[in-house]
Amino acid sequence: MTTLDPKTTDTADSAMSSRSTGTKATRAIGIAATFAMGWLVLFGLVLSPADVNQGESVRLLYIHVPTIWVAYLSFVVTAVASGMYLFTKKHSLGWDRLAGASAEIGVAFVGLTLLVGAMWGRLTWGVFWQWDARLTTTALLFVTYIGYLAVRRLGGSHEQRAKRSAVVGLLSVLLIPLVHWSVVIWRSLHQTASVLDTDGNIDMDGTMLFTLFIGVIAFSLLYLWLVMHRTRALAMEDMLEDRGLDIALAERRAEGGTR
Amino acid sequence: MSVARTAWLIARKDLRIEWKSRVITNQVVPFAGVTMVIFGFALDANTDVLELVAPGLVWLATMFSLLLLVQRNFSVEADDGALDAMRVAGVDARGIFFGKVIGLALQLLVLEVLLLFAAVVLYGETIRLDGAVLLVTTMISATCGLAAVGTLYGGLAAGSKGRETLLPLLTLPAVAPVLIGATRAVESALGTGVAELSDGWQWVSLLTVFAVAFGVGGSLAFGPLIDE
């Protein structure tokens, strides 16, 4: 049983010794992310102009677009990390924790994208939701990864969790193109004239494009910062579970010895 | 023992258990029937609407019943630790997977025929002869996809307690493409609304690709998922 020996949970020890999930690197990234967010607020709310068609609601897109970009990025990371766990010889739990941390952040950011998108849709299209291909795929992506996170919490040893969730993580990747394909033909078949222009017809001027660019940078930095902290926090959780088991075992042994 | 032989034995065993226990005839079929009736309540027994949405309701009822069937199919295995025993005995996981898929698919097909019949009786749906080939092809390809997904996540959710609730959360988003595709294809086959017969075939290709993808992916993933 590997779980009885805390030393086998590879990266966990180094994280544990500092008793914090922060390092110099995360601090630097955190400062950079804060700085970039400040810039985003400045450009998104003050310096960039209102849109000719959409008015002030265009500013929501400076959050909407970067959050969905981060969500896609995190699901790609989850898939790659799941594959690395399954197909590398070492089966390092570090990959599993990275996959889990990244999926958690991805789900949070898809949720944010849908929320901000619904607000923007209400202001621009007059409705919160459109059954267009992209929205439907995104909603299913959201539910699929909530399922993935539920699988991670099924219990069992760390190795069981890692193998199970890596397989489910890769199956989710298999699903995405099928879902996308189905909703694309579905919506193209049923397209009616009353459907509003989902492209939004954004007249991208230079400042707007630059603001969007800052948004992507700022949220990517935030993702990096979150994923590093979260991966280490998960390592600590695993450590705590192992230690707890060790302590309980030691106590039982001590009880046996005194008798 | 070859994979095909294992699959055949497991499918035959599953079907024999179902034939003898009558859980399907006593519980799952009545449940599916009740679903079809309460859809009628929800849509105010408006036959114009019901006729229009009947293909979707048939597939929705199939998917709800799928969840029951999958749980049933795996509780048979999990209760006596039969899955673990088979794995320890060195039975190929792919064989178990395909056997379960075949057994489940045959049960689903029977159910779908009954549900279609219910749609004819309750919702006033008409089945036309020139759409029969499309209808049968759709049912077979959609059922294979549903059975593959159901078996895969059923295997994961089988075993320890408290996992049953996970099954719908994993299965329903995964079978969403089947629901969309099979509904449109059956609409074309039956000529509901403005659906053209020729539109149906592109959905059959989607359903087939789905079934193959989850058949292959499932056979590879099933072993790691049930090994604990």
CSV table of C-alpha atoms in Angstrom, one decimal, chain B residues 3 7 28 42 46 50 53 75 96 109 111-112 138 153 167-169 178 193 208 219 223:
chain,number,residue,atom,x,y,z
B,3,VAL,CA,-13.2,-11.2,-26.7
B,7,ALA,CA,-19.0,-10.8,-25.0
B,28,VAL,CA,-38.8,-0.4,-16.6
B,42,ALA,CA,-47.2,18.5,-19.2
B,46,ASN,CA,-52.6,19.0,-27.0
B,50,LEU,CA,-47.7,16.1,-29.0
B,53,VAL,CA,-42.7,16.6,-30.4
B,75,SER,CA,-26.4,-4.0,-9.7
B,96,ILE,CA,-17.2,-7.7,-20.5
B,109,LEU,CA,-34.4,-1.8,-28.8
B,111,LEU,CA,-38.2,-0.7,-25.2
B,112,GLU,CA,-37.9,1.7,-28.1
B,138,THR,CA,-31.6,5.3,-36.7
B,153,TYR,CA,-20.5,5.2,-17.0
B,167,LEU,CA,-24.8,8.2,-13.3
B,168,PRO,CA,-27.3,10.7,-14.7
B,169,LEU,CA,-24.8,13.6,-14.3
B,178,VAL,CA,-27.7,11.1,-29.6
B,193,GLY,CA,-43.6,18.9,-39.1
B,208,THR,CA,-22.9,5.9,-36.3
B,219,SER,CA,-13.7,-0.8,-24.7
B,223,GLY,CA,-10.9,-1.9,-17.9
